[in-house]
């Protein structure tokens, strides 16, 4: 009798095996980095390779299946408002919880020393972020994985195909056909996901080991505690009351996507899994592909929580008593930074300096946070993926309610 394990079980087994193997290879990091890590890198590269065509054609296909442009606009606006709401709560949660436990933080000596050099950082304003949403050519966003620009391209072409009606049928059929081909390529890549997860996570355990967790235990526990609170007190009620779905079923069906998000720490690479899981939860493909792709670009609640919590943590370690103005500066800059964070491993470090600088926290603290960024990044990615999926569930319920209202009237 042949027993076929589910993808979730296979990924979970790969995680456990990676931890065990990583511990056993603690004294053989060169072996792990030279002979195991490359296969994980290949797998992650394949996922990154398929993400751009997946987002491009899935969004275009979703628009083509909607036909009603007013529906698309309303869906996008509701999704953005949802993401903005949860991001503000996420930043606030990170600041509040870290402040409440600040009494336990000073016992950790991080030996932070200022270099006396000013960090050369370009200022990123709201208008800069807005302008950068629109590409100046079609090839650069596709080659650099500038996902928000890819989404803009997909929306423009999708809407145009719908508007040209019958003359656009050949292009419509080509897009739908390419979408099917991309999904089949994705199926091939996902078939080797457990092996890829094992090869990605094992070197992380070997290189970081338990010593890193021990040295920064307070920050690790603080961050993951905030993540858990956000899931239980924000996402779960929203899914239940606005999405009409049991939080238990929601989290159960999302297991494979969340496990992969944890191991890969890339919300963009997790998109294929998120789409598959939300479809099992009853989310229409056209709704899910649009909302999840948008969320992978602008919804980074995990990053927002971490930036808020880490700012207070590092300030306390440096003996800085934050004022209300500094808290507001952190809240604002962390919200903006989380929206601009790339959905790839380590994406938050690039913007952490901006948040620290806004509150006069030594930017050298970024180097300290970088030591455990990979470990916490896994939890941040799980948070962001969970938030994207919760939004898809809520938007699906909203769409169903609007359709019912129109039918009744």
mmCIF file of C-alpha atoms in Angstrom:
data_model
loop_
_atom_site.group_PDB
_atom_site.id
_atom_site.type_symbol
_atom_site.label_atom_id
_atom_site.label_comp_id
_atom_site.label_asym_id
_atom_site.label_seq_id
_atom_site.Cartn_x
_atom_site.Cartn_y
_atom_site.Cartn_z
ATOM 1 C CA UNK A 1 0.000 0.000 0.000
ATOM 2 C CA UNK A 2 1.468 3.325 -1.115
ATOM 3 C CA UNK A 3 1.011 6.219 1.312
ATOM 4 C CA UNK A 4 0.938 9.667 -0.270
ATOM 5 C CA UNK A 5 1.826 12.483 2.101
ATOM 6 C CA UNK A 6 0.264 15.895 1.641
ATOM 7 C CA UNK A 7 2.454 18.832 0.652
ATOM 8 C CA UNK A 8 1.976 20.330 4.116
ATOM 9 C CA UNK A 9 3.225 17.141 5.772
ATOM 10 C CA UNK A 10 6.191 16.925 3.413
ATOM 11 C CA UNK A 11 7.213 20.538 4.079
ATOM 12 C CA UNK A 12 6.795 20.069 7.845
ATOM 13 C CA UNK A 13 8.973 16.962 7.681
ATOM 14 C CA UNK A 14 11.565 18.895 5.673
ATOM 15 C CA UNK A 15 11.624 21.616 8.348
ATOM 16 C CA UNK A 16 12.198 19.091 11.133
ATOM 17 C CA UNK A 17 14.887 17.264 9.174
ATOM 18 C CA UNK A 18 16.595 20.574 8.349
ATOM 19 C CA UNK A 19 16.765 21.516 12.043
ATOM 20 C CA UNK A 20 18.134 18.099 13.038
ATOM 21 C CA UNK A 21 20.655 18.094 10.182
ATOM 22 C CA UNK A 22 21.679 21.674 10.946
ATOM 23 C CA UNK A 23 22.416 20.800 14.573
ATOM 24 C CA UNK A 24 24.434 17.730 13.546
ATOM 25 C CA UNK A 25 26.467 19.789 11.070
ATOM 26 C CA UNK A 26 27.300 22.614 13.486
ATOM 27 C CA UNK A 27 31.031 21.962 13.084
ATOM 28 C CA UNK A 28 30.799 21.487 9.314
ATOM 29 C CA UNK A 29 29.406 24.790 8.077
ATOM 30 C CA UNK A 30 31.576 24.730 4.961
ATOM 31 C CA UNK A 31 29.974 21.443 3.873
ATOM 32 C CA UNK A 32 26.455 22.843 4.380
ATOM 33 C CA UNK A 33 27.258 26.063 2.539
ATOM 34 C CA UNK A 34 29.041 24.396 -0.361
ATOM 35 C CA UNK A 35 26.937 21.290 -0.979
ATOM 36 C CA UNK A 36 23.468 21.880 0.547
ATOM 37 C CA UNK A 37 22.807 25.613 0.274
ATOM 38 C CA UNK A 38 23.277 25.758 -3.542
ATOM 39 C CA UNK A 39 20.292 23.446 -4.095
ATOM 40 C CA UNK A 40 18.158 25.644 -1.858
ATOM 41 C CA UNK A 41 19.324 28.658 -3.840
ATOM 42 C CA UNK A 42 18.369 26.933 -7.098
ATOM 43 C CA UNK A 43 14.899 26.203 -5.771
ATOM 44 C CA UNK A 44 14.408 29.785 -4.556
ATOM 45 C CA UNK A 45 15.686 31.092 -7.905
ATOM 46 C CA UNK A 46 13.121 28.967 -9.730
ATOM 47 C CA UNK A 47 10.356 30.401 -7.558
ATOM 48 C CA UNK A 48 11.562 33.947 -8.181
ATOM 49 C CA UNK A 49 11.772 33.155 -11.886
ATOM 50 C CA UNK A 50 8.131 32.079 -12.049
ATOM 51 C CA UNK A 51 6.709 34.809 -9.777
ATOM 52 C CA UNK A 52 6.791 37.656 -12.332
ATOM 53 C CA UNK A 53 4.973 35.765 -15.125
ATOM 54 C CA UNK A 54 2.631 34.280 -12.505
ATOM 55 C CA UNK A 55 1.628 37.703 -11.152
ATOM 56 C CA UNK A 56 1.524 39.291 -14.600
ATOM 57 C CA UNK A 57 -0.697 36.700 -16.267
ATOM 58 C CA UNK A 58 -2.811 35.763 -13.249
ATOM 59 C CA UNK A 59 -3.819 39.392 -12.653
ATOM 60 C CA UNK A 60 -4.525 39.917 -16.340
ATOM 61 C CA UNK A 61 -6.577 36.696 -16.416
ATOM 62 C CA UNK A 62 -8.436 37.811 -13.313
ATOM 63 C CA UNK A 63 -9.317 41.142 -14.956
ATOM 64 C CA UNK A 64 -10.423 39.383 -18.130
ATOM 65 C CA UNK A 65 -12.743 37.144 -16.106
ATOM 66 C CA UNK A 66 -14.238 40.152 -14.285
ATOM 67 C CA UNK A 67 -15.063 42.243 -17.369
ATOM 68 C CA UNK A 68 -16.685 44.837 -15.066
ATOM 69 C CA UNK A 69 -14.044 47.542 -14.524
ATOM 70 C CA UNK A 70 -15.962 49.186 -11.688
ATOM 71 C CA UNK A 71 -15.746 45.896 -9.791
ATOM 72 C CA UNK A 72 -11.960 45.861 -10.170
ATOM 73 C CA UNK A 73 -11.612 49.420 -8.893
ATOM 74 C CA UNK A 74 -13.790 48.802 -5.855
ATOM 75 C CA UNK A 75 -11.951 45.572 -5.036
ATOM 76 C CA UNK A 76 -8.562 47.300 -5.199
ATOM 77 C CA UNK A 77 -9.695 50.200 -3.010
ATOM 78 C CA UNK A 78 -11.197 47.905 -0.363
ATOM 79 C CA UNK A 79 -8.036 45.762 -0.315
ATOM 80 C CA UNK A 80 -5.761 48.795 0.102
ATOM 81 C CA UNK A 81 -7.906 50.137 2.965
ATOM 82 C CA UNK A 82 -7.778 46.708 4.628
ATOM 83 C CA UNK A 83 -3.979 46.544 4.344
ATOM 84 C CA UNK A 84 -3.587 50.120 5.632
ATOM 85 C CA UNK A 85 -5.803 49.360 8.638
ATOM 86 C CA UNK A 86 -3.894 46.229 9.676
ATOM 87 C CA UNK A 87 -0.495 47.886 9.094
ATOM 88 C CA UNK A 88 -1.317 50.783 11.440
ATOM 89 C CA UNK A 89 -2.431 48.292 14.105
ATOM 90 C CA UNK A 90 0.743 46.244 13.529
ATOM 91 C CA UNK A 91 3.083 49.203 14.089
ATOM 92 C CA UNK A 92 1.124 50.270 17.179
ATOM 93 C CA UNK A 93 1.249 46.743 18.571
ATOM 94 C CA UNK A 94 5.024 46.523 18.115
ATOM 95 C CA UNK A 95 5.555 49.837 19.887
ATOM 96 C CA UNK A 96 3.156 49.159 22.769
ATOM 97 C CA UNK A 97 4.281 45.613 23.581
ATOM 98 C CA UNK A 98 7.995 46.446 23.361
ATOM 99 C CA UNK A 99 7.485 49.448 25.650
ATOM 100 C CA UNK A 100 5.603 47.348 28.209
ATOM 101 C CA UNK A 101 8.453 44.806 28.415
ATOM 102 C CA UNK A 102 11.260 47.387 28.212
ATOM 103 C CA UNK A 103 12.077 46.700 31.867
ATOM 104 C CA UNK A 104 13.603 43.363 30.844
ATOM 105 C CA UNK A 105 15.602 44.739 27.919
ATOM 106 C CA UNK A 106 18.535 46.625 29.598
ATOM 107 C CA UNK A 107 20.054 43.365 30.878
ATOM 108 C CA UNK A 108 21.244 42.637 27.332
ATOM 109 C CA UNK A 109 24.531 44.301 26.471
ATOM 110 C CA UNK A 110 24.855 44.746 22.733
ATOM 111 C CA UNK A 111 28.081 46.843 22.833
ATOM 112 C CA UNK A 112 26.811 49.401 20.367
ATOM 113 C CA UNK A 113 29.365 52.035 19.453
ATOM 114 C CA UNK A 114 28.810 55.019 17.200
ATOM 115 C CA UNK A 115 31.217 55.447 14.324
ATOM 116 C CA UNK A 116 30.785 59.194 14.173
ATOM 117 C CA UNK A 117 29.958 58.976 10.474
ATOM 118 C CA UNK A 118 26.682 60.089 9.025
ATOM 119 C CA UNK A 119 24.826 57.469 7.048
ATOM 120 C CA UNK A 120 24.248 58.584 3.472
ATOM 121 C CA UNK A 121 20.571 57.798 3.017
ATOM 122 C CA UNK A 122 18.283 59.070 0.281
ATOM 123 C CA UNK A 123 15.034 60.462 1.638
ATOM 124 C CA UNK A 124 12.009 58.551 0.425
ATOM 125 C CA UNK A 125 8.885 60.702 0.484
ATOM 126 C CA UNK A 126 5.308 59.617 -0.080
ATOM 127 C CA UNK A 127 5.320 61.207 -3.524
ATOM 128 C CA UNK A 128 8.548 59.366 -4.395
ATOM 129 C CA UNK A 129 6.845 56.100 -3.454
ATOM 130 C CA UNK A 130 3.815 57.072 -5.551
ATOM 131 C CA UNK A 131 5.873 58.035 -8.617
ATOM 132 C CA UNK A 132 7.896 54.812 -8.378
ATOM 133 C CA UNK A 133 4.713 52.806 -8.781
ATOM 134 C CA UNK A 134 4.644 53.664 -12.488
ATOM 135 C CA UNK A 135 7.323 52.157 -14.778
ATOM 136 C CA UNK A 136 9.141 54.183 -17.422
ATOM 137 C CA UNK A 137 9.576 51.073 -19.576
ATOM 138 C CA UNK A 138 8.092 47.604 -19.700
ATOM 139 C CA UNK A 139 11.240 45.478 -19.413
ATOM 140 C CA UNK A 140 12.962 46.809 -16.269
ATOM 141 C CA UNK A 141 10.127 45.920 -13.821
ATOM 142 C CA UNK A 142 9.971 42.398 -15.237
ATOM 143 C CA UNK A 143 13.733 41.852 -14.943
ATOM 144 C CA UNK A 144 14.189 43.474 -11.513
ATOM 145 C CA UNK A 145 11.027 42.035 -9.909
ATOM 146 C CA UNK A 146 9.643 45.504 -9.129
ATOM 147 C CA UNK A 147 6.351 43.885 -8.208
ATOM 148 C CA UNK A 148 4.180 46.961 -7.765
ATOM 149 C CA UNK A 149 5.203 48.115 -11.256
ATOM 150 C CA UNK A 150 4.479 44.638 -12.611
ATOM 151 C CA UNK A 151 1.003 44.883 -11.081
ATOM 152 C CA UNK A 152 0.456 48.277 -12.730
ATOM 153 C CA UNK A 153 1.515 46.823 -16.099
ATOM 154 C CA UNK A 154 -0.831 43.849 -15.656
ATOM 155 C CA UNK A 155 -3.772 46.095 -14.736
ATOM 156 C CA UNK A 156 -3.210 48.488 -17.655
ATOM 157 C CA UNK A 157 -2.961 45.710 -20.244
ATOM 158 C CA UNK A 158 -5.818 43.711 -18.694
ATOM 159 C CA UNK A 159 -8.148 46.707 -18.716
ATOM 160 C CA UNK A 160 -7.109 47.599 -22.273
ATOM 161 C CA UNK A 161 -7.862 44.073 -23.543
ATOM 162 C CA UNK A 162 -11.339 44.253 -22.021
ATOM 163 C CA UNK A 163 -12.007 47.706 -23.501
ATOM 164 C CA UNK A 164 -11.051 46.797 -27.094
ATOM 165 C CA UNK A 165 -13.715 44.058 -26.953
ATOM 166 C CA UNK A 166 -13.705 41.671 -29.949
ATOM 167 C CA UNK A 167 -10.498 43.076 -31.423
ATOM 168 C CA UNK A 168 -8.729 41.997 -28.266
ATOM 169 C CA UNK A 169 -9.911 38.373 -28.394
ATOM 170 C CA UNK A 170 -6.656 36.999 -29.884
ATOM 171 C CA UNK A 171 -4.681 38.690 -27.092
ATOM 172 C CA UNK A 172 -7.221 37.527 -24.511
ATOM 173 C CA UNK A 173 -6.858 33.920 -25.631
ATOM 174 C CA UNK A 174 -3.058 34.239 -25.658
ATOM 175 C CA UNK A 175 -3.030 35.601 -22.084
ATOM 176 C CA UNK A 176 -5.344 32.860 -20.818
ATOM 177 C CA UNK A 177 -3.217 30.228 -22.579
ATOM 178 C CA UNK A 178 0.042 31.627 -21.160
ATOM 179 C CA UNK A 179 -1.523 31.685 -17.710
ATOM 180 C CA UNK A 180 -2.252 27.957 -17.985
ATOM 181 C CA UNK A 181 1.320 27.274 -19.121
ATOM 182 C CA UNK A 182 2.786 29.296 -16.237
ATOM 183 C CA UNK A 183 0.622 27.395 -13.753
ATOM 184 C CA UNK A 184 1.896 24.091 -15.154
ATOM 185 C CA UNK A 185 5.534 25.229 -14.805
ATOM 186 C CA UNK A 186 4.671 26.263 -11.259
ATOM 187 C CA UNK A 187 3.319 22.766 -10.593
ATOM 188 C CA UNK A 188 6.677 21.287 -11.608
ATOM 189 C CA UNK A 189 8.555 23.624 -9.249
ATOM 190 C CA UNK A 190 6.207 22.995 -6.311
ATOM 191 C CA UNK A 191 6.672 19.246 -6.702
ATOM 192 C CA UNK A 192 10.218 19.568 -5.340
ATOM 193 C CA UNK A 193 9.303 22.062 -2.590
ATOM 194 C CA UNK A 194 10.186 19.754 0.372
ATOM 195 C CA UNK A 195 13.713 19.240 -0.971
ATOM 196 C CA UNK A 196 14.082 22.955 -1.601
ATOM 197 C CA UNK A 197 12.891 23.812 1.912
ATOM 198 C CA UNK A 198 15.360 21.367 3.455
ATOM 199 C CA UNK A 199 18.260 22.778 1.458
ATOM 200 C CA UNK A 200 17.336 26.386 2.271
ATOM 201 C CA UNK A 201 16.810 25.958 5.996
ATOM 202 C CA UNK A 202 19.673 23.581 6.904
ATOM 203 C CA UNK A 203 22.466 26.143 6.264
ATOM 204 C CA UNK A 204 20.521 28.719 8.304
ATOM 205 C CA UNK A 205 20.530 26.401 11.327
ATOM 206 C CA UNK A 206 24.198 25.526 10.754
ATOM 207 C CA UNK A 207 25.358 29.134 10.410
ATOM 208 C CA UNK A 208 23.220 30.708 13.144
ATOM 209 C CA UNK A 209 22.737 27.826 15.572
ATOM 210 C CA UNK A 210 21.271 28.146 19.047
ATOM 211 C CA UNK A 211 23.893 30.696 20.116
ATOM 212 C CA UNK A 212 22.273 33.470 18.117
ATOM 213 C CA UNK A 213 18.872 32.754 19.609
ATOM 214 C CA UNK A 214 20.414 32.721 23.067
ATOM 215 C CA UNK A 215 22.216 36.045 22.629
ATOM 216 C CA UNK A 216 19.127 37.875 21.432
ATOM 217 C CA UNK A 217 16.455 35.825 23.191
ATOM 218 C CA UNK A 218 14.480 38.840 24.365
ATOM 219 C CA UNK A 219 14.192 40.377 20.889
ATOM 220 C CA UNK A 220 13.281 37.037 19.310
ATOM 221 C CA UNK A 221 10.613 36.297 21.925
ATOM 222 C CA UNK A 222 9.344 39.884 21.739
ATOM 223 C CA UNK A 223 8.946 39.800 17.964
ATOM 224 C CA UNK A 224 7.277 36.404 17.809
ATOM 225 C CA UNK A 225 4.966 37.294 20.716
ATOM 226 C CA UNK A 226 3.794 40.354 18.777
ATOM 227 C CA UNK A 227 3.279 38.216 15.671
ATOM 228 C CA UNK A 228 1.124 35.772 17.631
ATOM 229 C CA UNK A 229 -0.932 38.549 19.237
ATOM 230 C CA UNK A 230 -1.549 40.121 15.829
ATOM 231 C CA UNK A 231 -2.768 36.830 14.364
ATOM 232 C CA UNK A 232 -5.057 36.063 17.314
ATOM 233 C CA UNK A 233 -6.394 39.563 17.983
ATOM 234 C CA UNK A 234 -6.473 41.121 14.503
ATOM 235 C CA UNK A 235 -6.517 38.586 11.667
ATOM 236 C CA UNK A 236 -8.685 35.976 13.406
ATOM 237 C CA UNK A 237 -11.540 38.382 14.289
ATOM 238 C CA UNK A 238 -11.416 39.948 10.801
ATOM 239 C CA UNK A 239 -11.577 36.545 9.124
ATOM 240 C CA UNK A 240 -14.436 35.468 11.393
ATOM 241 C CA UNK A 241 -16.601 38.596 11.398
ATOM 242 C CA UNK A 242 -15.869 40.027 7.938
ATOM 243 C CA UNK A 243 -14.908 36.851 6.086
ATOM 244 C CA UNK A 244 -17.495 34.522 7.656
ATOM 245 C CA UNK A 245 -14.831 31.853 8.132
ATOM 246 C CA UNK A 246 -13.619 29.967 11.187
ATOM 247 C CA UNK A 247 -10.098 31.112 12.136
ATOM 248 C CA UNK A 248 -9.215 27.478 12.869
ATOM 249 C CA UNK A 249 -10.159 26.380 9.372
ATOM 250 C CA UNK A 250 -8.409 29.420 7.907
ATOM 251 C CA UNK A 251 -5.102 28.633 9.613
ATOM 252 C CA UNK A 252 -5.428 24.900 8.927
ATOM 253 C CA UNK A 253 -5.926 25.367 5.176
ATOM 254 C CA UNK A 254 -3.081 27.905 5.046
ATOM 255 C CA UNK A 255 -0.582 25.510 6.673
ATOM 256 C CA UNK A 256 1.441 24.642 3.581
ATOM 257 C CA UNK A 257 1.769 28.292 2.538
ATOM 258 C CA UNK A 258 2.743 29.398 6.059
ATOM 259 C CA UNK A 259 5.297 26.619 6.431
ATOM 260 C CA UNK A 260 6.866 27.540 3.121
ATOM 261 C CA UNK A 261 6.821 31.232 4.058
ATOM 262 C CA UNK A 262 8.636 30.387 7.289
ATOM 263 C CA UNK A 263 11.351 28.414 5.527
ATOM 264 C CA UNK A 264 11.856 30.707 2.532
ATOM 265 C CA UNK A 265 11.178 34.060 4.299
ATOM 266 C CA UNK A 266 9.901 35.442 0.997
ATOM 267 C CA UNK A 267 6.288 36.536 0.650
ATOM 268 C CA UNK A 268 6.763 36.898 -3.105
ATOM 269 C CA UNK A 269 8.059 33.338 -3.478
ATOM 270 C CA UNK A 270 5.151 32.076 -1.338
ATOM 271 C CA UNK A 271 2.540 33.539 -3.719
ATOM 272 C CA UNK A 272 1.886 30.245 -5.568
ATOM 273 C CA UNK A 273 1.172 28.445 -2.290
ATOM 274 C CA UNK A 274 -1.024 31.274 -1.019
ATOM 275 C CA UNK A 275 -3.120 31.208 -4.190
ATOM 276 C CA UNK A 276 -3.603 27.456 -3.941
ATOM 277 C CA UNK A 277 -4.561 27.587 -0.253
ATOM 278 C CA UNK A 278 -7.024 30.474 -0.591
ATOM 279 C CA UNK A 279 -8.770 28.666 -3.432
ATOM 280 C CA UNK A 280 -9.412 25.805 -0.988
ATOM 281 C CA UNK A 281 -10.960 28.388 1.339
ATOM 282 C CA UNK A 282 -13.449 29.371 -1.357
ATOM 283 C CA UNK A 283 -11.688 32.456 -2.707
ATOM 284 C CA UNK A 284 -12.318 32.935 -6.400
ATOM 285 C CA UNK A 285 -9.189 32.757 -8.538
ATOM 286 C CA UNK A 286 -9.700 36.231 -10.001
ATOM 287 C CA UNK A 287 -10.088 37.765 -6.532
ATOM 288 C CA UNK A 288 -7.258 35.775 -4.958
ATOM 289 C CA UNK A 289 -4.676 36.431 -7.683
ATOM 290 C CA UNK A 290 -5.295 40.173 -7.563
ATOM 291 C CA UNK A 291 -5.461 40.614 -3.774
ATOM 292 C CA UNK A 292 -2.557 38.282 -2.952
ATOM 293 C CA UNK A 293 -0.288 39.831 -5.588
ATOM 294 C CA UNK A 294 -1.140 43.292 -4.315
ATOM 295 C CA UNK A 295 -0.608 42.181 -0.712
ATOM 296 C CA UNK A 296 2.787 40.634 -1.450
ATOM 297 C CA UNK A 297 3.865 44.083 -2.610
ATOM 298 C CA UNK A 298 2.311 46.559 -0.159
ATOM 299 C CA UNK A 299 1.193 44.527 2.875
ATOM 300 C CA UNK A 300 4.079 43.887 5.252
ATOM 301 C CA UNK A 301 2.482 43.742 8.704
ATOM 302 C CA UNK A 302 5.274 41.509 9.984
ATOM 303 C CA UNK A 303 7.846 44.110 8.951
ATOM 304 C CA UNK A 304 5.773 46.905 10.528
ATOM 305 C CA UNK A 305 5.621 45.060 13.856
ATOM 306 C CA UNK A 306 9.320 44.246 13.784
ATOM 307 C CA UNK A 307 10.426 47.781 12.919
ATOM 308 C CA UNK A 308 8.346 49.186 15.769
ATOM 309 C CA UNK A 309 9.487 46.597 18.321
ATOM 310 C CA UNK A 310 13.152 46.703 17.262
ATOM 311 C CA UNK A 311 13.249 50.504 17.435
ATOM 312 C CA UNK A 312 12.125 50.476 21.081
ATOM 313 C CA UNK A 313 14.407 47.522 21.840
ATOM 314 C CA UNK A 314 17.521 49.170 20.413
ATOM 315 C CA UNK A 315 16.702 52.534 21.975
ATOM 316 C CA UNK A 316 16.415 50.887 25.397
ATOM 317 C CA UNK A 317 19.704 49.037 24.901
ATOM 318 C CA UNK A 318 21.361 52.375 24.086
ATOM 319 C CA UNK A 319 19.843 54.010 27.161
ATOM 320 C CA UNK A 320 17.557 56.282 25.124
ATOM 321 C CA UNK A 321 14.220 57.272 26.678
ATOM 322 C CA UNK A 322 11.903 57.743 23.731
ATOM 323 C CA UNK A 323 9.620 60.781 23.724
ATOM 324 C CA UNK A 324 6.113 60.879 22.268
ATOM 325 C CA UNK A 325 7.444 62.677 19.182
ATOM 326 C CA UNK A 326 9.981 59.890 18.671
ATOM 327 C CA UNK A 327 7.226 57.269 19.004
ATOM 328 C CA UNK A 328 5.155 59.098 16.387
ATOM 329 C CA UNK A 329 8.199 59.353 14.112
ATOM 330 C CA UNK A 330 8.808 55.605 14.432
ATOM 331 C CA UNK A 331 5.133 54.821 13.799
ATOM 332 C CA UNK A 332 4.988 56.960 10.658
ATOM 333 C CA UNK A 333 8.339 55.935 9.175
ATOM 334 C CA UNK A 334 7.779 52.234 9.990
ATOM 335 C CA UNK A 335 4.407 52.311 8.228
ATOM 336 C CA UNK A 336 5.900 53.927 5.117
ATOM 337 C CA UNK A 337 8.954 51.653 5.215
ATOM 338 C CA UNK A 338 6.860 48.487 5.542
ATOM 339 C CA UNK A 339 4.913 49.436 2.409
ATOM 340 C CA UNK A 340 8.159 49.855 0.482
ATOM 341 C CA UNK A 341 9.859 46.700 1.754
ATOM 342 C CA UNK A 342 10.733 44.163 -0.979
ATOM 343 C CA UNK A 343 9.017 40.819 -0.469
ATOM 344 C CA UNK A 344 12.342 38.959 -0.474
ATOM 345 C CA UNK A 345 14.697 37.719 2.264
ATOM 346 C CA UNK A 346 16.340 40.541 4.220
ATOM 347 C CA UNK A 347 14.272 43.240 2.527
ATOM 348 C CA UNK A 348 13.551 45.082 5.796
ATOM 349 C CA UNK A 349 17.196 45.802 6.675
ATOM 350 C CA UNK A 350 17.463 48.269 3.797
ATOM 351 C CA UNK A 351 14.821 50.489 5.391
ATOM 352 C CA UNK A 352 15.489 49.890 9.098
ATOM 353 C CA UNK A 353 18.137 52.622 9.116
ATOM 354 C CA UNK A 354 15.546 55.127 7.941
ATOM 355 C CA UNK A 355 13.281 54.264 10.880
ATOM 356 C CA UNK A 356 16.139 54.449 13.396
ATOM 357 C CA UNK A 357 17.334 57.781 11.986
ATOM 358 C CA UNK A 358 13.831 59.255 12.220
ATOM 359 C CA UNK A 359 13.873 58.684 16.005
ATOM 360 C CA UNK A 360 17.559 59.558 16.552
ATOM 361 C CA UNK A 361 18.453 55.945 17.372
ATOM 362 C CA UNK A 362 22.057 55.080 16.365
ATOM 363 C CA UNK A 363 21.932 53.673 12.840
ATOM 364 C CA UNK A 364 24.766 51.312 13.861
ATOM 365 C CA UNK A 365 22.026 49.315 15.610
ATOM 366 C CA UNK A 366 21.060 48.006 12.176
ATOM 367 C CA UNK A 367 24.234 45.911 12.160
ATOM 368 C CA UNK A 368 23.219 44.406 15.503
ATOM 369 C CA UNK A 369 19.697 43.608 14.286
ATOM 370 C CA UNK A 370 21.145 42.046 11.133
ATOM 371 C CA UNK A 371 22.650 39.253 13.243
ATOM 372 C CA UNK A 372 19.247 37.667 13.807
ATOM 373 C CA UNK A 373 17.323 39.201 10.934
ATOM 374 C CA UNK A 374 17.135 35.879 9.077
ATOM 375 C CA UNK A 375 15.582 34.146 12.100
ATOM 376 C CA UNK A 376 12.956 36.828 12.731
ATOM 377 C CA UNK A 377 12.419 37.384 8.996
ATOM 378 C CA UNK A 378 10.870 33.924 8.797
ATOM 379 C CA UNK A 379 8.207 34.949 11.313
ATOM 380 C CA UNK A 380 7.699 38.317 9.605
ATOM 381 C CA UNK A 381 7.027 36.580 6.313
ATOM 382 C CA UNK A 382 4.483 34.248 7.913
ATOM 383 C CA UNK A 383 2.731 37.334 9.282
ATOM 384 C CA UNK A 384 2.612 39.083 5.924
ATOM 385 C CA UNK A 385 1.391 35.980 4.085
ATOM 386 C CA UNK A 386 -1.309 35.434 6.727
ATOM 387 C CA UNK A 387 -2.421 39.046 6.334
ATOM 388 C CA UNK A 388 -2.602 38.728 2.539
ATOM 389 C CA UNK A 389 -4.702 35.575 2.812
ATOM 390 C CA UNK A 390 -7.028 37.092 5.419
ATOM 391 C CA UNK A 391 -7.624 40.033 3.094
ATOM 392 C CA UNK A 392 -8.410 37.665 0.197
ATOM 393 C CA UNK A 393 -10.991 35.849 2.355
ATOM 394 C CA UNK A 394 -12.594 39.121 3.466
ATOM 395 C CA UNK A 395 -12.619 40.526 -0.087
ATOM 396 C CA UNK A 396 -14.256 37.327 -1.383
ATOM 397 C CA UNK A 397 -17.024 37.667 1.211
ATOM 398 C CA UNK A 398 -17.391 41.329 0.315
ATOM 399 C CA UNK A 399 -17.695 40.499 -3.386
ATOM 400 C CA UNK A 400 -20.324 37.844 -2.661
ATOM 401 C CA UNK A 401 -22.290 40.302 -0.504
ATOM 402 C CA UNK A 402 -22.230 42.991 -3.202
ATOM 403 C CA UNK A 403 -23.356 40.519 -5.849
ATOM 404 C CA UNK A 404 -26.231 39.367 -3.642
ATOM 405 C CA UNK A 405 -27.243 42.981 -2.995
ATOM 406 C CA UNK A 406 -27.303 43.750 -6.718
ATOM 407 C CA UNK A 407 -29.340 40.606 -7.408
ATOM 408 C CA UNK A 408 -31.885 41.482 -4.732
ATOM 409 C CA UNK A 409 -32.263 45.011 -6.100
#
